[in-house]
Amino acid sequence: MAHDPHALRALLGPEAALCRRALTGEAGVALPPFTDHHVHLHLIDETRLAPGGIAGVLDLGGDPVELARREPHGIPRVAYAGAFLTAPGGYPVGRPWAPASITREIADPSTHPGVPGGAATAVDEQAAFGASVIKVALNSTAGPVFDAATLEAVVTVARERRLPVIAHAEGEGMPQLALDGRVQGFAHTPFTGYVGRAFTAHAVAAGQVWISTLAIHRDDPQAAEFARVNLAGFAAAGGRVLYGTDLGNGDLPVGVNPDEVAALDRAGVRGAALVAAMADPWPSAERPAGVCTFVPGPPPLQLDDVADWLRGATVVPTEELIHDDL
Ligand SMILES: [Zn+2]
């Protein structure tokens, strides 16, 4: 029985605890605060994130000037990439949801600062506006992509600035280009084909993070299956999976996305591993402060119940919860 604290922690991870809200007496379960590792804040109503269970977000493509103006200590806590770095005319330049302020076209693999259209110039600009990751678009289905030298320049400069590089890799060979280019992670679990064991082993050994976004493939069952199998392999090999929804891309629920959670569960990221993927503070080392996740009602009793139960999550101040178990 998961009402037993030991069983609860076995099911949901070491920080799960039975608790009640001080003001209302409502009983439930406390978990560490959740982060959605792939959002676009300029396309959503962010006031609905915390009521929906999301305490932190990683914005993976927005206007660096607008993002830098944010109040830095609020909830949701926001980390961001700033603009998409892409090849001239590359994805997502010209998309209706992508104004010019959110893309930077790199025409020169220069690692020297201040070169117009240079790789270092684009990375330095995002860093100056407070980015904590760099996002590169490698989408060969929607336009030109970086050659290996330009990607190498971006990654080299970003590493010097201690900024991990996250790739949107889409199209034949793009995940391999990203992996060979030493990017630190994928903005979407690779979905163009099966990546295979050697690729997965290399990605895990390199310490990559894979942001799930499994539920964006609603209209493409084959891409959904490629992504599910690829993420299952990555997770089984010990890879670091991060919950992410690509929130802002189409009509997705703001807050914990039940479809994404269910898809992770089907990829074998279940129970405590699922909670860990949602509670991972990457790219920060610290979780959002002063808050935790609260799921009202009785706890789940078995592994099969966890994903659906998580749809009740909300963010509450830690001080508002009284812990029942020891
Ligand atoms: Zn996105």
mmCIF file of C-alpha atoms and ligand atoms in Angstrom:
data_model
loop_
_atom_site.group_PDB
_atom_site.id
_atom_site.type_symbol
_atom_site.label_atom_id
_atom_site.label_comp_id
_atom_site.label_asym_id
_atom_site.label_seq_id
_atom_site.Cartn_x
_atom_site.Cartn_y
_atom_site.Cartn_z
ATOM 1 C CA MET A 1 0.000 0.000 0.000
ATOM 2 C CA ALA A 2 1.361 3.376 -1.015
ATOM 3 C CA HIS A 3 -0.221 4.993 2.035
ATOM 4 C CA ASP A 4 2.771 3.465 3.754
ATOM 5 C CA PRO A 5 5.566 6.062 3.451
ATOM 6 C CA HIS A 6 8.097 3.486 2.282
ATOM 7 C CA ALA A 7 5.845 2.230 -0.478
ATOM 8 C CA LEU A 8 5.052 5.826 -1.440
ATOM 9 C CA ARG A 9 8.739 6.640 -1.829
ATOM 10 C CA ALA A 10 9.356 3.442 -3.789
ATOM 11 C CA LEU A 11 6.615 4.472 -6.199
ATOM 12 C CA LEU A 12 7.276 8.218 -6.458
ATOM 13 C CA GLY A 13 10.864 8.786 -5.393
ATOM 14 C CA PRO A 14 12.693 9.617 -2.174
ATOM 15 C CA GLU A 15 11.066 13.013 -1.599
ATOM 16 C CA ALA A 16 7.435 11.965 -1.908
ATOM 17 C CA ALA A 17 5.531 12.593 1.312
ATOM 18 C CA LEU A 18 1.972 12.463 2.552
ATOM 19 C CA CYS A 19 0.880 15.917 3.640
ATOM 20 C CA ARG A 20 -2.015 18.317 4.043
ATOM 21 C CA ARG A 21 -2.477 21.979 3.223
ATOM 22 C CA ALA A 22 -2.348 24.156 6.310
ATOM 23 C CA LEU A 23 -5.174 26.470 5.245
ATOM 24 C CA THR A 24 -7.726 24.016 3.939
ATOM 25 C CA GLY A 25 -6.689 20.725 5.541
ATOM 26 C CA GLU A 26 -6.810 19.126 2.104
ATOM 27 C CA ALA A 27 -4.781 15.903 2.105
ATOM 28 C CA GLY A 28 -2.459 14.818 -0.673
ATOM 29 C CA VAL A 29 1.106 14.103 -1.671
ATOM 30 C CA ALA A 30 4.067 16.501 -1.807
ATOM 31 C CA LEU A 31 6.707 16.096 -4.510
ATOM 32 C CA PRO A 32 9.621 18.299 -5.565
ATOM 33 C CA PRO A 33 8.721 21.181 -7.925
ATOM 34 C CA PHE A 34 8.352 20.350 -11.623
ATOM 35 C CA THR A 35 10.013 21.980 -14.620
ATOM 36 C CA ASP A 36 8.842 21.914 -18.244
ATOM 37 C CA HIS A 37 12.135 21.872 -20.164
ATOM 38 C CA HIS A 38 10.723 23.020 -23.502
ATOM 39 C CA VAL A 39 8.356 25.981 -23.666
ATOM 40 C CA HIS A 40 7.906 29.161 -25.695
ATOM 41 C CA LEU A 41 6.619 31.760 -23.239
ATOM 42 C CA HIS A 42 5.680 34.324 -25.898
ATOM 43 C CA LEU A 43 3.020 31.917 -27.195
ATOM 44 C CA ILE A 44 1.271 30.962 -23.937
ATOM 45 C CA ASP A 45 -0.518 32.339 -20.871
ATOM 46 C CA GLU A 46 2.181 31.719 -18.288
ATOM 47 C CA THR A 47 -0.071 32.620 -15.344
ATOM 48 C CA ARG A 48 -1.660 29.190 -15.791
ATOM 49 C CA LEU A 49 1.610 27.285 -15.385
ATOM 50 C CA ALA A 50 1.827 27.182 -11.585
ATOM 51 C CA PRO A 51 -1.848 26.333 -10.978
ATOM 52 C CA GLY A 52 -1.273 23.534 -13.497
ATOM 53 C CA GLY A 53 1.697 22.114 -11.611
ATOM 54 C CA ILE A 54 4.698 23.687 -13.375
ATOM 55 C CA ALA A 55 7.081 25.685 -11.139
ATOM 56 C CA GLY A 56 9.936 26.162 -13.602
ATOM 57 C CA VAL A 57 10.361 26.406 -17.352
ATOM 58 C CA LEU A 58 13.140 26.395 -19.914
ATOM 59 C CA ASP A 59 12.239 28.660 -22.832
ATOM 60 C CA LEU A 60 13.820 27.191 -25.959
ATOM 61 C CA GLY A 61 13.269 29.985 -28.431
ATOM 62 C CA GLY A 62 12.175 33.533 -27.731
ATOM 63 C CA ASP A 63 13.208 37.172 -27.905
ATOM 64 C CA PRO A 64 16.332 37.517 -25.724
ATOM 65 C CA VAL A 65 15.552 41.183 -25.019
ATOM 66 C CA GLU A 66 12.078 40.388 -23.697
ATOM 67 C CA LEU A 67 13.337 37.411 -21.705
ATOM 68 C CA ALA A 68 16.084 39.488 -20.100
ATOM 69 C CA ARG A 69 13.496 41.983 -18.840
ATOM 70 C CA ARG A 70 11.757 39.413 -16.685
ATOM 71 C CA GLU A 71 11.577 39.583 -12.914
ATOM 72 C CA PRO A 72 14.247 37.015 -12.018
ATOM 73 C CA HIS A 73 12.826 35.572 -8.799
ATOM 74 C CA GLY A 74 9.218 34.740 -9.600
ATOM 75 C CA ILE A 75 7.365 31.478 -10.090
ATOM 76 C CA PRO A 76 7.494 30.012 -12.631
ATOM 77 C CA ARG A 77 11.233 30.267 -12.550
ATOM 78 C CA VAL A 78 12.450 30.873 -16.076
ATOM 79 C CA ALA A 79 15.680 29.779 -17.743
ATOM 80 C CA TYR A 80 16.064 30.450 -21.444
ATOM 81 C CA ALA A 81 18.043 30.022 -24.617
ATOM 82 C CA GLY A 82 17.107 33.354 -26.156
ATOM 83 C CA ALA A 83 16.945 33.244 -29.943
ATOM 84 C CA PHE A 84 17.190 30.170 -32.162
ATOM 85 C CA LEU A 85 20.585 30.044 -33.878
ATOM 86 C CA THR A 86 20.196 28.792 -37.427
ATOM 87 C CA ALA A 87 21.654 28.845 -40.929
ATOM 88 C CA PRO A 88 20.688 31.746 -43.239
ATOM 89 C CA GLY A 89 17.096 31.034 -44.259
ATOM 90 C CA GLY A 90 16.989 28.005 -41.954
ATOM 91 C CA TYR A 91 14.225 26.856 -39.623
ATOM 92 C CA PRO A 92 12.305 28.600 -38.073
ATOM 93 C CA VAL A 93 12.987 31.798 -40.046
ATOM 94 C CA GLY A 94 9.761 33.028 -41.585
ATOM 95 C CA ARG A 95 7.403 30.825 -39.577
ATOM 96 C CA PRO A 96 4.301 32.756 -38.472
ATOM 97 C CA TRP A 97 5.071 32.088 -34.790
ATOM 98 C CA ALA A 98 8.745 33.072 -35.175
ATOM 99 C CA PRO A 99 9.238 36.834 -35.501
ATOM 100 C CA ALA A 100 12.703 38.012 -36.526
ATOM 101 C CA SER A 101 13.441 38.845 -32.880
ATOM 102 C CA ILE A 102 13.624 35.129 -31.994
ATOM 103 C CA THR A 103 16.038 33.938 -34.694
ATOM 104 C CA ARG A 104 19.690 34.673 -35.462
ATOM 105 C CA GLU A 105 21.062 33.553 -38.827
ATOM 106 C CA ILE A 106 24.729 32.609 -38.678
ATOM 107 C CA ALA A 107 26.551 33.152 -41.955
ATOM 108 C CA ASP A 108 30.130 32.928 -40.715
ATOM 109 C CA PRO A 109 31.710 30.225 -38.516
ATOM 110 C CA SER A 110 33.920 32.839 -36.899
ATOM 111 C CA THR A 111 34.747 32.320 -33.238
ATOM 112 C CA HIS A 112 35.942 35.916 -32.942
ATOM 113 C CA PRO A 113 33.645 38.330 -31.103
ATOM 114 C CA GLY A 114 31.788 41.031 -32.956
ATOM 115 C CA VAL A 115 31.919 39.584 -36.486
ATOM 116 C CA PRO A 116 28.599 40.394 -38.219
ATOM 117 C CA GLY A 117 26.668 37.136 -38.663
ATOM 118 C CA GLY A 118 29.423 35.274 -36.847
ATOM 119 C CA ALA A 119 28.986 32.248 -34.613
ATOM 120 C CA ALA A 120 30.589 33.877 -31.575
ATOM 121 C CA THR A 121 28.572 37.060 -32.085
ATOM 122 C CA ALA A 122 25.284 35.165 -31.870
ATOM 123 C CA VAL A 123 26.333 33.121 -28.845
ATOM 124 C CA ASP A 124 27.709 36.184 -27.079
ATOM 125 C CA GLU A 125 24.481 38.094 -27.643
ATOM 126 C CA GLN A 126 22.382 35.343 -26.008
ATOM 127 C CA ALA A 127 24.872 35.131 -23.133
ATOM 128 C CA ALA A 128 24.741 38.902 -22.633
ATOM 129 C CA PHE A 129 20.963 38.714 -22.290
ATOM 130 C CA GLY A 130 21.228 36.063 -19.600
ATOM 131 C CA ALA A 131 20.731 32.843 -21.550
ATOM 132 C CA SER A 132 21.717 29.692 -19.715
ATOM 133 C CA VAL A 133 21.580 27.415 -22.753
ATOM 134 C CA ILE A 134 22.079 27.883 -26.504
ATOM 135 C CA LYS A 135 19.501 26.504 -28.936
ATOM 136 C CA VAL A 136 20.507 25.493 -32.445
ATOM 137 C CA ALA A 137 18.049 24.529 -35.178
ATOM 138 C CA LEU A 138 19.156 21.640 -37.391
ATOM 139 C CA ASN A 139 15.998 21.001 -39.390
ATOM 140 C CA SER A 140 16.823 19.819 -42.892
ATOM 141 C CA THR A 141 13.129 19.359 -43.724
ATOM 142 C CA ALA A 142 12.492 23.107 -43.535
ATOM 143 C CA GLY A 143 15.512 24.818 -45.055
ATOM 144 C CA PRO A 144 19.309 24.938 -44.897
ATOM 145 C CA VAL A 145 21.203 23.821 -41.795
ATOM 146 C CA PHE A 146 24.652 24.531 -40.377
ATOM 147 C CA ASP A 147 27.558 22.676 -41.879
ATOM 148 C CA ALA A 148 29.752 20.803 -39.409
ATOM 149 C CA ALA A 149 32.258 23.687 -39.173
ATOM 150 C CA THR A 150 29.603 26.234 -38.188
ATOM 151 C CA LEU A 151 28.055 23.885 -35.644
ATOM 152 C CA GLU A 152 31.512 23.206 -34.265
ATOM 153 C CA ALA A 153 32.134 26.948 -33.921
ATOM 154 C CA VAL A 154 28.864 27.514 -32.070
ATOM 155 C CA VAL A 155 29.494 24.609 -29.699
ATOM 156 C CA THR A 156 33.105 25.638 -29.064
ATOM 157 C CA VAL A 157 32.165 29.213 -28.192
ATOM 158 C CA ALA A 158 29.195 28.122 -26.079
ATOM 159 C CA ARG A 159 31.372 25.689 -24.131
ATOM 160 C CA GLU A 160 33.840 28.482 -23.448
ATOM 161 C CA ARG A 161 30.920 30.494 -22.022
ATOM 162 C CA ARG A 162 29.773 27.412 -20.031
ATOM 163 C CA LEU A 163 26.493 27.298 -21.933
ATOM 164 C CA PRO A 164 25.192 23.877 -22.958
ATOM 165 C CA VAL A 165 23.938 23.621 -26.556
ATOM 166 C CA ILE A 166 20.552 22.047 -27.219
ATOM 167 C CA ALA A 167 19.658 20.992 -30.765
ATOM 168 C CA HIS A 168 16.366 20.789 -32.571
ATOM 169 C CA ALA A 169 17.385 17.907 -34.860
ATOM 170 C CA GLU A 170 14.900 16.974 -37.563
ATOM 171 C CA GLY A 171 15.478 15.237 -40.879
ATOM 172 C CA GLU A 172 17.749 12.508 -42.184
ATOM 173 C CA GLY A 173 21.149 12.598 -40.500
ATOM 174 C CA MET A 174 20.397 15.573 -38.274
ATOM 175 C CA PRO A 175 20.587 13.744 -34.911
ATOM 176 C CA GLN A 176 23.951 12.339 -35.997
ATOM 177 C CA LEU A 177 25.189 15.794 -37.052
ATOM 178 C CA ALA A 178 24.201 17.084 -33.606
ATOM 179 C CA LEU A 179 25.800 14.186 -31.745
ATOM 180 C CA ASP A 180 29.008 14.397 -33.767
ATOM 181 C CA GLY A 181 28.962 18.162 -33.155
ATOM 182 C CA ARG A 182 29.068 17.535 -29.375
ATOM 183 C CA VAL A 183 25.794 19.228 -28.514
ATOM 184 C CA GLN A 184 24.762 18.547 -24.914
ATOM 185 C CA GLY A 185 21.196 17.569 -25.632
ATOM 186 C CA PHE A 186 18.146 17.347 -27.838
ATOM 187 C CA ALA A 187 15.191 19.733 -27.613
ATOM 188 C CA HIS A 188 13.028 16.877 -28.891
ATOM 189 C CA THR A 189 13.677 13.173 -28.518
ATOM 190 C CA PRO A 190 14.978 12.239 -32.004
ATOM 191 C CA PHE A 191 11.918 11.346 -34.085
ATOM 192 C CA THR A 192 13.069 11.111 -37.707
ATOM 193 C CA GLY A 193 14.041 7.432 -37.422
ATOM 194 C CA TYR A 194 15.379 4.864 -34.979
ATOM 195 C CA VAL A 195 18.725 6.131 -33.717
ATOM 196 C CA GLY A 196 20.022 2.699 -32.703
ATOM 197 C CA ARG A 197 22.152 1.365 -29.899
ATOM 198 C CA ALA A 198 25.523 2.817 -30.885
ATOM 199 C CA PHE A 199 24.067 6.317 -31.139
ATOM 200 C CA THR A 200 22.277 5.908 -27.817
ATOM 201 C CA ALA A 201 25.363 4.596 -26.054
ATOM 202 C CA HIS A 202 27.406 7.514 -27.401
ATOM 203 C CA ALA A 203 24.728 10.002 -26.254
ATOM 204 C CA VAL A 204 24.607 8.524 -22.747
ATOM 205 C CA ALA A 205 28.405 8.401 -22.475
ATOM 206 C CA ALA A 206 28.555 12.055 -23.538
ATOM 207 C CA GLY A 207 26.195 12.979 -20.694
ATOM 208 C CA GLN A 208 23.481 14.242 -23.009
ATOM 209 C CA VAL A 209 20.044 15.312 -21.826
ATOM 210 C CA TRP A 210 17.027 14.464 -23.975
ATOM 211 C CA ILE A 211 13.940 16.620 -23.617
ATOM 212 C CA SER A 212 10.996 14.321 -24.174
ATOM 213 C CA THR A 213 8.306 16.181 -26.242
ATOM 214 C CA LEU A 214 6.743 12.817 -27.143
ATOM 215 C CA ALA A 215 3.201 14.144 -27.289
ATOM 216 C CA ILE A 216 3.788 16.663 -30.100
ATOM 217 C CA HIS A 217 3.546 13.871 -32.685
ATOM 218 C CA ARG A 218 -0.229 13.538 -32.410
ATOM 219 C CA ASP A 219 -0.691 13.659 -36.170
ATOM 220 C CA ASP A 220 2.290 11.509 -37.078
ATOM 221 C CA PRO A 221 2.105 8.019 -35.534
ATOM 222 C CA GLN A 222 5.373 6.935 -37.120
ATOM 223 C CA ALA A 223 7.313 9.880 -35.654
ATOM 224 C CA ALA A 224 5.623 9.185 -32.316
ATOM 225 C CA GLU A 225 6.800 5.587 -32.404
ATOM 226 C CA PHE A 226 10.363 6.529 -33.424
ATOM 227 C CA ALA A 227 10.497 8.970 -30.513
ATOM 228 C CA ARG A 228 8.990 6.513 -28.029
ATOM 229 C CA VAL A 229 11.436 3.756 -28.926
ATOM 230 C CA ASN A 230 14.413 6.123 -29.014
ATOM 231 C CA LEU A 231 13.591 7.562 -25.592
ATOM 232 C CA ALA A 232 12.952 4.110 -24.136
ATOM 233 C CA GLY A 233 16.410 3.038 -25.300
ATOM 234 C CA PHE A 234 18.051 6.192 -23.978
ATOM 235 C CA ALA A 235 16.346 5.853 -20.589
ATOM 236 C CA ALA A 236 17.114 2.136 -20.328
ATOM 237 C CA ALA A 237 20.788 2.866 -21.062
ATOM 238 C CA GLY A 238 20.906 5.325 -18.162
ATOM 239 C CA GLY A 239 20.354 8.545 -20.123
ATOM 240 C CA ARG A 240 19.123 11.694 -18.392
ATOM 241 C CA VAL A 241 15.540 12.293 -19.535
ATOM 242 C CA LEU A 242 13.953 15.717 -19.028
ATOM 243 C CA TYR A 243 10.210 16.284 -19.139
ATOM 244 C CA GLY A 244 9.344 18.815 -21.838
ATOM 245 C CA THR A 245 6.276 19.560 -23.926
ATOM 246 C CA ASP A 246 7.146 22.223 -26.538
ATOM 247 C CA LEU A 247 4.417 24.291 -24.902
ATOM 248 C CA GLY A 248 3.322 27.057 -27.261
ATOM 249 C CA ASN A 249 3.607 24.764 -30.281
ATOM 250 C CA GLY A 250 -0.038 24.220 -31.213
ATOM 251 C CA ASP A 251 -2.858 23.732 -28.776
ATOM 252 C CA LEU A 252 -1.299 22.160 -25.690
ATOM 253 C CA PRO A 253 -2.597 22.391 -22.108
ATOM 254 C CA VAL A 254 -0.710 24.898 -19.937
ATOM 255 C CA GLY A 255 0.638 23.090 -16.884
ATOM 256 C CA VAL A 256 1.401 19.392 -16.514
ATOM 257 C CA ASN A 257 0.454 17.847 -19.862
ATOM 258 C CA PRO A 258 -1.341 14.522 -19.265
ATOM 259 C CA ASP A 259 -0.523 13.329 -22.801
ATOM 260 C CA GLU A 260 3.202 13.961 -22.351
ATOM 261 C CA VAL A 261 3.195 12.233 -18.966
ATOM 262 C CA ALA A 262 1.330 9.241 -20.400
ATOM 263 C CA ALA A 263 3.723 9.054 -23.362
ATOM 264 C CA LEU A 264 6.733 9.072 -21.044
ATOM 265 C CA ASP A 265 5.121 6.275 -19.067
ATOM 266 C CA ARG A 266 4.697 4.263 -22.285
ATOM 267 C CA ALA A 267 8.376 4.869 -23.070
ATOM 268 C CA GLY A 268 9.274 3.195 -19.776
ATOM 269 C CA VAL A 269 9.942 6.414 -17.859
ATOM 270 C CA ARG A 270 7.592 5.485 -15.038
ATOM 271 C CA GLY A 271 6.971 6.033 -11.350
ATOM 272 C CA ALA A 272 9.984 7.516 -9.570
ATOM 273 C CA ALA A 273 11.822 7.927 -12.906
ATOM 274 C CA LEU A 274 8.905 9.926 -14.272
ATOM 275 C CA VAL A 275 8.865 12.173 -11.202
ATOM 276 C CA ALA A 276 12.651 12.588 -11.537
ATOM 277 C CA ALA A 277 12.331 13.679 -15.194
ATOM 278 C CA MET A 278 9.771 16.294 -14.154
ATOM 279 C CA ALA A 279 11.641 17.452 -11.033
ATOM 280 C CA ASP A 280 15.061 17.727 -12.718
ATOM 281 C CA PRO A 281 16.102 21.410 -12.439
ATOM 282 C CA TRP A 282 18.414 21.306 -15.514
ATOM 283 C CA PRO A 283 20.040 23.549 -16.674
ATOM 284 C CA SER A 284 20.086 24.881 -13.118
ATOM 285 C CA ALA A 285 21.663 22.793 -10.381
ATOM 286 C CA GLU A 286 18.991 24.000 -7.947
ATOM 287 C CA ARG A 287 15.265 23.508 -7.965
ATOM 288 C CA PRO A 288 12.872 26.486 -7.905
ATOM 289 C CA ALA A 289 13.013 27.730 -4.317
ATOM 290 C CA GLY A 290 10.223 27.881 -1.768
ATOM 291 C CA VAL A 291 7.667 25.769 -3.614
ATOM 292 C CA CYS A 292 6.777 22.164 -4.162
ATOM 293 C CA THR A 293 4.338 20.083 -6.131
ATOM 294 C CA PHE A 294 1.096 19.120 -4.388
ATOM 295 C CA VAL A 295 -1.202 16.433 -5.759
ATOM 296 C CA PRO A 296 -4.485 16.400 -3.835
ATOM 297 C CA GLY A 297 -6.325 13.262 -2.887
ATOM 298 C CA PRO A 298 -5.201 9.739 -2.087
ATOM 299 C CA PRO A 299 -1.816 8.667 -3.460
ATOM 300 C CA PRO A 300 -1.546 6.188 -6.331
ATOM 301 C CA LEU A 301 -1.334 2.589 -5.200
ATOM 302 C CA GLN A 302 0.551 1.101 -8.128
ATOM 303 C CA LEU A 303 2.880 2.026 -10.970
ATOM 304 C CA ASP A 304 0.115 1.948 -13.570
ATOM 305 C CA ASP A 305 -1.748 4.710 -11.709
ATOM 306 C CA VAL A 306 1.048 7.268 -11.408
ATOM 307 C CA ALA A 307 0.896 8.995 -14.801
ATOM 308 C CA ASP A 308 -2.832 9.669 -14.647
ATOM 309 C CA TRP A 309 -2.656 10.741 -11.011
ATOM 310 C CA LEU A 310 -0.035 13.410 -11.849
ATOM 311 C CA ARG A 311 -2.586 15.406 -13.854
ATOM 312 C CA GLY A 312 -3.844 16.759 -10.503
ATOM 313 C CA ALA A 313 -0.515 18.457 -9.727
ATOM 314 C CA THR A 314 -0.374 22.073 -8.638
ATOM 315 C CA VAL A 315 2.383 24.313 -7.229
ATOM 316 C CA VAL A 316 2.131 25.404 -3.590
ATOM 317 C CA PRO A 317 4.443 27.259 -1.210
ATOM 318 C CA THR A 318 6.428 24.695 0.761
ATOM 319 C CA GLU A 319 5.517 26.415 4.017
ATOM 320 C CA GLU A 320 1.844 25.800 3.315
ATOM 321 C CA LEU A 321 2.223 22.017 3.599
ATOM 322 C CA ILE A 322 2.145 20.024 6.818
ATOM 323 C CA HIS A 323 3.812 16.636 6.467
ATOM 324 C CA ASP A 324 1.920 13.680 7.898
ATOM 325 C CA ASP A 325 4.519 10.945 7.670
ATOM 326 C CA LEU A 326 8.015 10.640 9.021
HETATM 327 ZN ZN ZN B 1 9.959 24.397 -29.404
#
